[in-house]
Coordinates of C-alpha atoms (C1' of nucleotides) in Angstrom, one line a residue:
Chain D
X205 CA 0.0 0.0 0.0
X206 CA 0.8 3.6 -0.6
X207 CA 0.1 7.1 -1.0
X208 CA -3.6 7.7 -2.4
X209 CA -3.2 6.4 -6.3
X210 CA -6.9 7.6 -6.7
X211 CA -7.6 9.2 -10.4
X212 CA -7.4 7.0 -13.4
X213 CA -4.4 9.2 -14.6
X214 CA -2.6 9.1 -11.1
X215 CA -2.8 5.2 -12.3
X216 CA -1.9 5.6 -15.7
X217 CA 1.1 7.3 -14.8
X218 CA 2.4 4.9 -12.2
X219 CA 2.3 2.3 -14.7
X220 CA 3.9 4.2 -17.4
X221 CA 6.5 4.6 -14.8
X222 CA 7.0 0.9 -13.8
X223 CA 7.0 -0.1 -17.7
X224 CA 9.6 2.6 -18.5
X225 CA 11.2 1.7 -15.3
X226 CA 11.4 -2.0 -16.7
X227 CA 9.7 -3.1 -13.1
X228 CA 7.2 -4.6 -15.6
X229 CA 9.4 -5.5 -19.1
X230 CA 8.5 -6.5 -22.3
X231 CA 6.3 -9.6 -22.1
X232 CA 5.7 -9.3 -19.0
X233 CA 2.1 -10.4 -17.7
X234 CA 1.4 -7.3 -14.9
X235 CA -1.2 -8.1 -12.0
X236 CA -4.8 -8.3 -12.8
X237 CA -7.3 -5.6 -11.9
X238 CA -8.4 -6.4 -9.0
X239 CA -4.9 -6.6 -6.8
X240 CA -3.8 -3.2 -8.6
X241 CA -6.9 -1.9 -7.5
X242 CA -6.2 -3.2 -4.2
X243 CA -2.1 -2.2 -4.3
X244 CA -3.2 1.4 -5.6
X245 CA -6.0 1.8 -2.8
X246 CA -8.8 2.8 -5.3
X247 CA -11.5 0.8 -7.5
X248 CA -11.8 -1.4 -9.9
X249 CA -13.2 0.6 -12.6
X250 CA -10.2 3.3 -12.6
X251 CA -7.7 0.8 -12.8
X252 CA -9.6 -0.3 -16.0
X253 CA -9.7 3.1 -17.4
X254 CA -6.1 4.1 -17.0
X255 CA -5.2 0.4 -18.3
X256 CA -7.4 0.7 -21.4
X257 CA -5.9 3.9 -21.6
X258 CA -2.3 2.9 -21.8
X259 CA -3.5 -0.2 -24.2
X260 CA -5.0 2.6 -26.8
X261 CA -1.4 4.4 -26.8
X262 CA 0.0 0.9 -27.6
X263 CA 2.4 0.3 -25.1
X264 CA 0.2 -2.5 -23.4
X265 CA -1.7 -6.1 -24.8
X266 CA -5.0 -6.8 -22.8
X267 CA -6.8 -10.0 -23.3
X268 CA -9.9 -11.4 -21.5
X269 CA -8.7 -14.3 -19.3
X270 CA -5.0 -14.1 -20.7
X271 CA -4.4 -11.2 -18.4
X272 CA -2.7 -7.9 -19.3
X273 CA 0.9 -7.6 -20.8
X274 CA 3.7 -5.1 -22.1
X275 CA 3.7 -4.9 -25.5
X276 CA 6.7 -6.8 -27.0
X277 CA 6.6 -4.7 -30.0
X278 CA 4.8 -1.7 -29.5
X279 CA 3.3 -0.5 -32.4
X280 CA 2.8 3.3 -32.3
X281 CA -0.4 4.7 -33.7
X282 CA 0.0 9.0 -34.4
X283 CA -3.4 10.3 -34.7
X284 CA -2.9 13.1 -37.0
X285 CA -5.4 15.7 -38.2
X286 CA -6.8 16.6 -41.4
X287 CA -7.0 20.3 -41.5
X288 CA -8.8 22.6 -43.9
X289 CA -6.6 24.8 -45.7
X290 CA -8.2 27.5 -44.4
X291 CA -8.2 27.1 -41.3
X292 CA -4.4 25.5 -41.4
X293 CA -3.0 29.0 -42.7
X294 CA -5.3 31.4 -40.5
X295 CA -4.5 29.4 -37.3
X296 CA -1.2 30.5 -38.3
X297 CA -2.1 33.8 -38.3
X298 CA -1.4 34.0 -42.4
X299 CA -4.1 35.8 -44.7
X300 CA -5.9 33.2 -46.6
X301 CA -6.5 33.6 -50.0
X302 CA -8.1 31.0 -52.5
X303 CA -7.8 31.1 -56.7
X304 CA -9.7 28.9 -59.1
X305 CA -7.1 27.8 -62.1
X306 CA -9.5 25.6 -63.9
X307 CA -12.8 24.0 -64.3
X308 CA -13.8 21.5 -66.4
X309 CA -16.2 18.1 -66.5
X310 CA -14.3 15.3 -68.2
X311 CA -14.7 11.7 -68.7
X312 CA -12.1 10.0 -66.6
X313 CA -8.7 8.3 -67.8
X314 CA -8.4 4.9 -67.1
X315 CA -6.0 5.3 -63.7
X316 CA -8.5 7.4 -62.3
X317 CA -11.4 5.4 -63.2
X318 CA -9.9 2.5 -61.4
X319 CA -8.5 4.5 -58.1
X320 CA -12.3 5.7 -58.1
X321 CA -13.3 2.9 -58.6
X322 CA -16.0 4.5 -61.4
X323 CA -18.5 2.9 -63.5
X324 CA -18.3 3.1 -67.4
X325 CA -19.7 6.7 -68.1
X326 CA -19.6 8.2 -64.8
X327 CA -18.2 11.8 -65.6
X328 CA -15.7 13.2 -63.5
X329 CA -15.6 17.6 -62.0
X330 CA -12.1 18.4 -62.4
X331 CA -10.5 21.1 -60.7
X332 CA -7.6 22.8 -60.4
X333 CA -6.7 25.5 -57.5
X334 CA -4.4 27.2 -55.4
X335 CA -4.3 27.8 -51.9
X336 CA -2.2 30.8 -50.7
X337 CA -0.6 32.0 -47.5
X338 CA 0.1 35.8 -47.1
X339 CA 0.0 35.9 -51.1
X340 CA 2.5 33.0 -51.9
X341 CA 1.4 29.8 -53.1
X342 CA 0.9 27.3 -49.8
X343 CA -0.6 24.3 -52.2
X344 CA -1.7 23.5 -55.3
X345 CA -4.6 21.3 -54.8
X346 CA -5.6 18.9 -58.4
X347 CA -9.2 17.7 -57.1
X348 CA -11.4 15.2 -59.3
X349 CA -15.3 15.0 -57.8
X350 CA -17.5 12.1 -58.9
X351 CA -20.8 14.3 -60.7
X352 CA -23.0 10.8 -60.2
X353 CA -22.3 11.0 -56.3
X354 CA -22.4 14.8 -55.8
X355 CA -24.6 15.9 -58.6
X356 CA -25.1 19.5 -56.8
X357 CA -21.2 20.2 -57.5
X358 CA -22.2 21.5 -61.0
X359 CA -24.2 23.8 -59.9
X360 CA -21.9 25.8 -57.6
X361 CA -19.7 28.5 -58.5
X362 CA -16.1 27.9 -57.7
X363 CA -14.5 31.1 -58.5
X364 CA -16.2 31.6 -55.0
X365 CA -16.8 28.6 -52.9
X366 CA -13.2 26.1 -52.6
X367 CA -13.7 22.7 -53.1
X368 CA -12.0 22.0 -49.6
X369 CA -14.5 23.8 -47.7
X370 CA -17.8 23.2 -49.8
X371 CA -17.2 19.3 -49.3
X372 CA -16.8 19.1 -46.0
X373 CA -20.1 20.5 -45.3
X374 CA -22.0 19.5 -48.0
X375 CA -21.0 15.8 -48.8
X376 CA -19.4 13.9 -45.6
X377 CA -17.5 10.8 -46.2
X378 CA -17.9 7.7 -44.0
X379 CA -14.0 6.6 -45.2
X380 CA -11.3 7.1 -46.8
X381 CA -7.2 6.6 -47.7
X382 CA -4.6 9.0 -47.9
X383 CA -0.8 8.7 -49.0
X384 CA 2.0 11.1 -48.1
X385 CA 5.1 11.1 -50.7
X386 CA 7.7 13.7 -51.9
X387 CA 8.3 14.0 -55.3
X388 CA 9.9 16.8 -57.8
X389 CA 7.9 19.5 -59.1
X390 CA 6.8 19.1 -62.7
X391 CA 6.4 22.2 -65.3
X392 CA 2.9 22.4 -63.9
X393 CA 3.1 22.7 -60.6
X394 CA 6.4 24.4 -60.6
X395 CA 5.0 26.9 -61.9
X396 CA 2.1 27.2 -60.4
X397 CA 3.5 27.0 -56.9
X398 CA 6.4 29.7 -58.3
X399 CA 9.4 27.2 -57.7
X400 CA 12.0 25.8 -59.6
X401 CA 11.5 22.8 -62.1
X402 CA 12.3 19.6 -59.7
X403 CA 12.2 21.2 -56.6
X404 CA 11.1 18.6 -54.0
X405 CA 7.8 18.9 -53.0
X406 CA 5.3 17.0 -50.6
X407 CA 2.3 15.9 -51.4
X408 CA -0.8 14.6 -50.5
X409 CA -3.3 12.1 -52.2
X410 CA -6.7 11.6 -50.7
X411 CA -9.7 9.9 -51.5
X412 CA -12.7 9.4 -49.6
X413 CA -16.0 7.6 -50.3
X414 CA -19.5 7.3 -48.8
X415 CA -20.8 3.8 -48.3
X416 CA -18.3 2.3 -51.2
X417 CA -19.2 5.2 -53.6
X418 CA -16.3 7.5 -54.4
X419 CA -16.6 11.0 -54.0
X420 CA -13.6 13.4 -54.4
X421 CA -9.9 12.4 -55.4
X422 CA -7.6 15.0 -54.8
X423 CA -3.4 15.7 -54.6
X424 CA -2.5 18.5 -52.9
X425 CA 1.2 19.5 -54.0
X426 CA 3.0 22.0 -51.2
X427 CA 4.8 24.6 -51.6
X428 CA 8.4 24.0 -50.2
X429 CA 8.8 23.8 -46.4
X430 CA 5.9 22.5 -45.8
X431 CA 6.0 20.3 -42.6
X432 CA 3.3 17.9 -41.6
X433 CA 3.3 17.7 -37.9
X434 CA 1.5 15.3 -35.4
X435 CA 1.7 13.7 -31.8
X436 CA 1.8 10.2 -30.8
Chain N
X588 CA -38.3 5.8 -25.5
X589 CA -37.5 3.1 -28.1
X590 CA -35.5 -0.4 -27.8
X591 CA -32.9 -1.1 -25.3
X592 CA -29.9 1.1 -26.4
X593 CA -27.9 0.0 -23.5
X594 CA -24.3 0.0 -24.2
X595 CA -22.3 2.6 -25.2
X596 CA -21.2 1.2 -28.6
X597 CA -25.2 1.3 -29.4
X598 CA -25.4 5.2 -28.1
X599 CA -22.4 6.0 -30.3
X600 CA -24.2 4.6 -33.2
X601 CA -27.7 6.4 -32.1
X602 CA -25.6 9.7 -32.1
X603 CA -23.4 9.1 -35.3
X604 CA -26.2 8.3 -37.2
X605 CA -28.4 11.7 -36.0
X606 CA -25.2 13.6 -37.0
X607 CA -25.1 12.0 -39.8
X608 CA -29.1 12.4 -40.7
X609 CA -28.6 15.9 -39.5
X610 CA -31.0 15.5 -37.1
X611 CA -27.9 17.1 -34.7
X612 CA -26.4 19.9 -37.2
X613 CA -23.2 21.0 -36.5
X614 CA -23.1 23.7 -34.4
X615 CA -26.1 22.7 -32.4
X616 CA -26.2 21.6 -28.9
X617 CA -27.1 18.3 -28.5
X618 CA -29.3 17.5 -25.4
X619 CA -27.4 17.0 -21.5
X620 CA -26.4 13.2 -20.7
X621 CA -29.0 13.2 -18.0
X622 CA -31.8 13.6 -20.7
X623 CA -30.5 11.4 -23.1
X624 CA -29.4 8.4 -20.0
X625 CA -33.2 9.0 -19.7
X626 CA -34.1 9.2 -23.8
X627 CA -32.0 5.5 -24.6
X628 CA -33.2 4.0 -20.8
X629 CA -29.4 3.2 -19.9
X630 CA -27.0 5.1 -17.2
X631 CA -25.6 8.8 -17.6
X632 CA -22.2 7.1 -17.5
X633 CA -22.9 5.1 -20.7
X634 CA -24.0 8.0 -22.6
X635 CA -20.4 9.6 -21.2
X636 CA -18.6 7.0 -22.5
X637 CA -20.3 7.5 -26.1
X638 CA -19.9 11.0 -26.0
X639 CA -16.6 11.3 -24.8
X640 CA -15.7 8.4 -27.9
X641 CA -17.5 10.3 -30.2
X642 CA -16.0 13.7 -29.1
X643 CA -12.4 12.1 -29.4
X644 CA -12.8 11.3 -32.5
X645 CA -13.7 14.7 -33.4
X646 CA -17.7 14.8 -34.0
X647 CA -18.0 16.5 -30.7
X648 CA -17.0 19.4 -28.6
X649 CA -17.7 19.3 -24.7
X650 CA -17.2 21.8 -22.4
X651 CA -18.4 21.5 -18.7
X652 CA -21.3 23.8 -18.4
X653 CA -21.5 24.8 -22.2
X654 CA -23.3 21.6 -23.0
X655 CA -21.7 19.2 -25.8
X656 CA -22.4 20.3 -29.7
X657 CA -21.8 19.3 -33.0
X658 CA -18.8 20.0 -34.5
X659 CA -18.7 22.8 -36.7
X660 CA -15.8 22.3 -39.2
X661 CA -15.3 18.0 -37.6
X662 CA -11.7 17.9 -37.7
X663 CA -11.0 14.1 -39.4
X664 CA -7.8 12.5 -37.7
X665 CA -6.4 9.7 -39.4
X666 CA -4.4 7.1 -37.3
X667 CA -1.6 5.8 -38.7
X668 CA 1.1 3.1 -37.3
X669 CA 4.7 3.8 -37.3
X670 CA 6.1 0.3 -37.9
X671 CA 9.4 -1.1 -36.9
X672 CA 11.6 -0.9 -40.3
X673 CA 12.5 -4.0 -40.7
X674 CA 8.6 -4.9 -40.2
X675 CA 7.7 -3.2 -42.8
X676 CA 9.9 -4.3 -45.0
X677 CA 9.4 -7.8 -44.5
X678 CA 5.8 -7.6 -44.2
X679 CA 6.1 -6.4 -48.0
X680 CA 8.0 -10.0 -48.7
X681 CA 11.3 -8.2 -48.9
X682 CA 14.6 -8.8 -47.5
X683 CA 15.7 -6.8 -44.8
X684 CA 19.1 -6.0 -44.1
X685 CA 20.4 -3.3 -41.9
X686 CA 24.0 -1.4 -41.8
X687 CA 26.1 0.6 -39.6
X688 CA 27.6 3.6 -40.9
X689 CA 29.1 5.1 -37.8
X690 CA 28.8 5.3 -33.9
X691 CA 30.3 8.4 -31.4
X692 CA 29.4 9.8 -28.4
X693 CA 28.8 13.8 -28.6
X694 CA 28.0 16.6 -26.6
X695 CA 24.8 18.4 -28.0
X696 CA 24.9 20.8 -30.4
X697 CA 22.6 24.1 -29.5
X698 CA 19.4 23.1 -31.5
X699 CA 19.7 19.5 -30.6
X700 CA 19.5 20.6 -27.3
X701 CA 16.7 22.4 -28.0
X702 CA 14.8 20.1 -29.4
X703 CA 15.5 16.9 -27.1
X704 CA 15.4 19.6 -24.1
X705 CA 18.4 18.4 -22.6
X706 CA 20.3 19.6 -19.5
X707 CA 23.7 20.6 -19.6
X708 CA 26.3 18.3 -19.6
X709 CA 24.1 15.7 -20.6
X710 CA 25.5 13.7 -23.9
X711 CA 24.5 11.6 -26.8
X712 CA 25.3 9.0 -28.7
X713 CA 24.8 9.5 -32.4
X714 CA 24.1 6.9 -35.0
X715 CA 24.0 6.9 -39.0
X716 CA 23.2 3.9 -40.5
X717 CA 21.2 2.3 -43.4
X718 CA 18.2 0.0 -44.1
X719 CA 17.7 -1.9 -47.2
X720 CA 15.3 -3.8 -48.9
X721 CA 16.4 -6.6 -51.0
X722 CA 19.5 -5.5 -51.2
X723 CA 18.7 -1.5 -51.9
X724 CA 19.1 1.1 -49.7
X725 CA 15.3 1.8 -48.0
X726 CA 15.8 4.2 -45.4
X727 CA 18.7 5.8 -44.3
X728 CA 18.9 6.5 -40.3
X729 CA 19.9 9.8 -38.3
X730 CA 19.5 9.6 -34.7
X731 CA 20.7 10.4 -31.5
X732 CA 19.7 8.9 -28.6
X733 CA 19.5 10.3 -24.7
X734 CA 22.6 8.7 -22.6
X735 CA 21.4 9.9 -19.3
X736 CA 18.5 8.4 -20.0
X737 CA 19.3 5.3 -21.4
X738 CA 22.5 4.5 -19.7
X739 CA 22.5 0.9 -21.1
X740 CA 23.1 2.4 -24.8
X741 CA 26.8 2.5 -24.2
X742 CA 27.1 -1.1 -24.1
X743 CA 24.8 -2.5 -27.0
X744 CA 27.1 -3.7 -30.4
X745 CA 25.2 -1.5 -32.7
X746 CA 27.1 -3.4 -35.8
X747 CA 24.8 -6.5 -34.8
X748 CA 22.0 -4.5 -33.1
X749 CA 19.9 -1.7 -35.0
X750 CA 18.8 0.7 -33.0
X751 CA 15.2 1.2 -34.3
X752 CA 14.5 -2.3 -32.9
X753 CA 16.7 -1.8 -29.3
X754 CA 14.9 0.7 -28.7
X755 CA 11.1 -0.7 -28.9
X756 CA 12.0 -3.2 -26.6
X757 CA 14.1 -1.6 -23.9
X758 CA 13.0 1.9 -23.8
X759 CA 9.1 2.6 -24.3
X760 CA 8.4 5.8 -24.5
X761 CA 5.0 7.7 -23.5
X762 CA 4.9 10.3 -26.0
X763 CA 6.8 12.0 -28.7
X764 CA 6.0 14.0 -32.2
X765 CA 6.8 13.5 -35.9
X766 CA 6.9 15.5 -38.5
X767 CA 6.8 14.6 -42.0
X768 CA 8.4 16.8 -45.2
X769 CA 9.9 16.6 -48.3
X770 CA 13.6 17.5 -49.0
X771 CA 16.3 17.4 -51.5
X772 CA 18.7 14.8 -50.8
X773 CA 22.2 16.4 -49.7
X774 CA 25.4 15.2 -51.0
X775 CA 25.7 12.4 -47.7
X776 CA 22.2 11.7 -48.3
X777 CA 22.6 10.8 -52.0
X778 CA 25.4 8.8 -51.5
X779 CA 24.0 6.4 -48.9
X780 CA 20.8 6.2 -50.6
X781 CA 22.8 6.0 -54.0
X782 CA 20.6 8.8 -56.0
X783 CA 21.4 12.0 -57.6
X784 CA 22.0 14.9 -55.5
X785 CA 18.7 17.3 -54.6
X786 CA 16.7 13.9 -55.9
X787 CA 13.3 14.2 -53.8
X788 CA 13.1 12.8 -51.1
X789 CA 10.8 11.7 -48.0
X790 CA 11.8 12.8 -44.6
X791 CA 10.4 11.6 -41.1
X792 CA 11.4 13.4 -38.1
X793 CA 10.5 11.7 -34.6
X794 CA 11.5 12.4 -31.2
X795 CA 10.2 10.3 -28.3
X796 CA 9.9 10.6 -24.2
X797 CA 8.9 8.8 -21.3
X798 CA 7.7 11.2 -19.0
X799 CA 9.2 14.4 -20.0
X800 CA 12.4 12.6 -20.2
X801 CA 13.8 12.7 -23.9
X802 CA 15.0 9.1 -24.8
X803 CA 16.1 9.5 -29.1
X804 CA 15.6 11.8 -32.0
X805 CA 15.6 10.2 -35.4
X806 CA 15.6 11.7 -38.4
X807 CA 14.7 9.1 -41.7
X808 CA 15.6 9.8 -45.3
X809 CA 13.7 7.5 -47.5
X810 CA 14.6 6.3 -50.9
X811 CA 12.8 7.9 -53.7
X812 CA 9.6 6.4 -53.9
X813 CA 8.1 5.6 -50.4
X814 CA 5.0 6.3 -50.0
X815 CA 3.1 6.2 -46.5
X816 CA 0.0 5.7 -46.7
X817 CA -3.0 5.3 -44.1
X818 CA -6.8 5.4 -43.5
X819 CA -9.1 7.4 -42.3
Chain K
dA165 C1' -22.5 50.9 -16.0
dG166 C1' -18.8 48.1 -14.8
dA167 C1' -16.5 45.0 -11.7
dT168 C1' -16.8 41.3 -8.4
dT169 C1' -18.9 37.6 -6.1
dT170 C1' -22.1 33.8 -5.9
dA171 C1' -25.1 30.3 -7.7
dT172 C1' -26.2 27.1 -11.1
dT173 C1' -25.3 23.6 -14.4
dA174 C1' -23.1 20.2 -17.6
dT175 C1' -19.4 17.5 -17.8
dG176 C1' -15.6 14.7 -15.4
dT177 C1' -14.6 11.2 -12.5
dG178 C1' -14.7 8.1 -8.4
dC179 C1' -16.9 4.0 -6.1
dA180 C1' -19.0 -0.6 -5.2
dG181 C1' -21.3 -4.1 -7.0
dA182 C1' -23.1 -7.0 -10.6
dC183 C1' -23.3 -9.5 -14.7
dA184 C1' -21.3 -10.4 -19.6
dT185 C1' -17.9 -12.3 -22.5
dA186 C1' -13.8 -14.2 -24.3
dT187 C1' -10.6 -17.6 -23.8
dA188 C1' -6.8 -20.3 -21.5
dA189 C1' -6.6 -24.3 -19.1
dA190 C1' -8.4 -28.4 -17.3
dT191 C1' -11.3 -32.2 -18.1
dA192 C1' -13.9 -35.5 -20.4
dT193 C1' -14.9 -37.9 -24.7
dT194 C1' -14.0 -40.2 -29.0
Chain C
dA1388 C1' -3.6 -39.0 -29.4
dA1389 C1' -6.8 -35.9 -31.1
dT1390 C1' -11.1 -33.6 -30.3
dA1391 C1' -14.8 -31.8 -27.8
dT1392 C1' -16.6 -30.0 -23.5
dT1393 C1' -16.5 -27.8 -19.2
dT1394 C1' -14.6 -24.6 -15.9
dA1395 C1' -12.1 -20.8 -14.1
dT1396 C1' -10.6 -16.3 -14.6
dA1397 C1' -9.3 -11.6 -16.3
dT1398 C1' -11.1 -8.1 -18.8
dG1399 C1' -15.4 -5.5 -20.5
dT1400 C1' -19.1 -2.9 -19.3
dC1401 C1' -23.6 -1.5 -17.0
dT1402 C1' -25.9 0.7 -13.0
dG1403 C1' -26.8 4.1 -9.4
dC1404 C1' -24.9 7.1 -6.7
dA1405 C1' -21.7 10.8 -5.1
dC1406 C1' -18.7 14.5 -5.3
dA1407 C1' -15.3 17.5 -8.2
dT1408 C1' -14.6 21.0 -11.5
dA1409 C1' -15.1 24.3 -15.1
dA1410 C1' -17.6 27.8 -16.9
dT1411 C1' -21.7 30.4 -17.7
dA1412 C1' -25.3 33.1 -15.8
dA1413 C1' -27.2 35.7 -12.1
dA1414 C1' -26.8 38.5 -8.2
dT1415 C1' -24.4 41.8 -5.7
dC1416 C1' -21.5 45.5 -4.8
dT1417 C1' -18.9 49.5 -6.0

DNA sequence: AGATTTATTATGTGCAGACATATAAATATT
DNA sequence: AATATTTATATGTCTGCACATAATAAATCT
């Protein structure tokens, strides 16, 4: 027994202590529930919390009846978040500024068909924007929306409403994937973004669907510099 | 009153799908846990744990007093797993090999002292070697690590140990931050990873800690190509 | 009117007890 | 020996209750 171990995160952090303090090592089976509760001199239930709180993070393996363990191989999960452009540059206390470079309905290429995952004659909004931070280019977004699945798209002007924005609100996505990569700059995007030919950029593919039918593809290519930053 | 939503998985799904029907816009406040515990017939701490799940995953803002509302622009966080190198490698049915490049123990420079927020006199031990995949160079491998914190570093033969592994096993860490970018390779760069000079290339910056302790900063420089890629 | 204190309220969290559920381990069966 | 069944056990979660805490709204005082 010790000094009162009482809130869940008073708990949590005793155990983070005894698995960085190897007290409990990897693959080791820690005591059950019910003598921590009774070591710490609290319930049950709070054990449980901080426990399942310290099994989200990764660092611990709980199974029914098998007992609770340190992870062997912890594997690290960062949550990171999906900003809108918008808000990514204001929160940075940089002017916004958004600019329409193109518009146009097309029938899709073959590679985009498939990554869509499109039916023969579905028709494809293409467009083509740029993002900008204090007046520089911040990203060049190349955005493809799927007409069958958001028919209102055709209707809205997008000299004034971004694509970013007008998506979120208007046609929520129950999943999707996304893939970070450098690569150089082309002639396009160079260009656009005001850089040198083959100057490495990041970038940022994203597709998300609603109940398996695609809605919006889009690569965002950043300007230089950009960093994409997250906590684990 | 309706049937038995009784656990919290079922509330989560009664409230998902009324955000999702818009019967909850965002922005609106949503009714107090007592009045829904009362609505679904289960506890107020079931409809906590829903809410609270629901809020973490960004649907939700709460604030004691305020009331809980829908979220205004839902902030999407994607979760994605930082797996051990050579993991990833052979999970992809390749052959992992790793290299040492060189070893030395160092006092801090300014920024890295900085950015591992280090007291004085405390030292590292800095490591530069190289992953490959099937015989390629994959990923090459900057990092220090924290002596004072990891005394035991000193010992390990890091010609027959890689550090990425050593590390998972014998010094869990509670918390750290990536960072993602692009970058043009730099002439040591290039030559590990055997590309052209300024060749695009993906960089990973990740600094770890167990309780406000710094234990390694690592900075990975992928071969053109990699692509990281996650769900949301 | 404006500033300061007090009350109210929704969420946050603790507790004890109960039952549910997955599953490892023991036992019985073929 | 291999397979099916039972049992024991650790975690998962619900309930009702209590009190803590943050933050707004109301009341009070300059």
């Amino acid at each position: 027994m010790q000094d009162a171990i009482n809130t869940w995160q008073d708990v949590q952090r005793e155990v983070l202590g005894r698995i960085q303090n190897r007290v409990w090592k990897p693959g080791d089976i820690i005591p059950n529930e019910v003598d921590l509760a009774k070591e710490f001199g609290c319930a049950r239930a709070t054990v449980n919390r901080a426990l399942q709180a310290v099994a989200d993070s990764g660092l611990l393996d709980r199974r029914r009846k098998a007992g609770t363990r340190v992870a062997v191989n912890p594997v690290r999960k960062a949550t990171l978040e999906i900003p809108i452009i918008r808000q990514e540059i204001e929160q940075r206390g940089q002017h916004y500024q958004y600019a329409l470079i193109e518009q146009q309905v097309t029938d899709p290429q073959a590679d985009m068909q498939a990554m869509m995952k499109l039916s023969d004659g579905q028709q494809l909004l293409h467009l083509k924007a740029l993002h900008l931070a204090d007046g520089l280019p911040h990203v060049y977004e190349d955005r493809w929306i799927n007409i069958s699945t958001v028919p209102e798209i055709v209707a809205v002007d997008w000299q004034q409403n971004n694509a970013n924005e007008w998506l979120v609100a208007h046609a929520p996505f129950s999943d999707g994937d996304i893939a970070f990569s450098a690569g150089a700059a082309g002639a396009v995007e160079a260009e656009i973004l005001n850089v040198p030919l083959n100057t490495a950029v990041f970038i940022i593919e994203r597709s998300t669907w609603m109940m398996q039918q695609s809605i919006t593809r889009v690569r965002l290519t950043y300007a230089p510099g950009h960093r994409l930053h997250t906590t684990i």
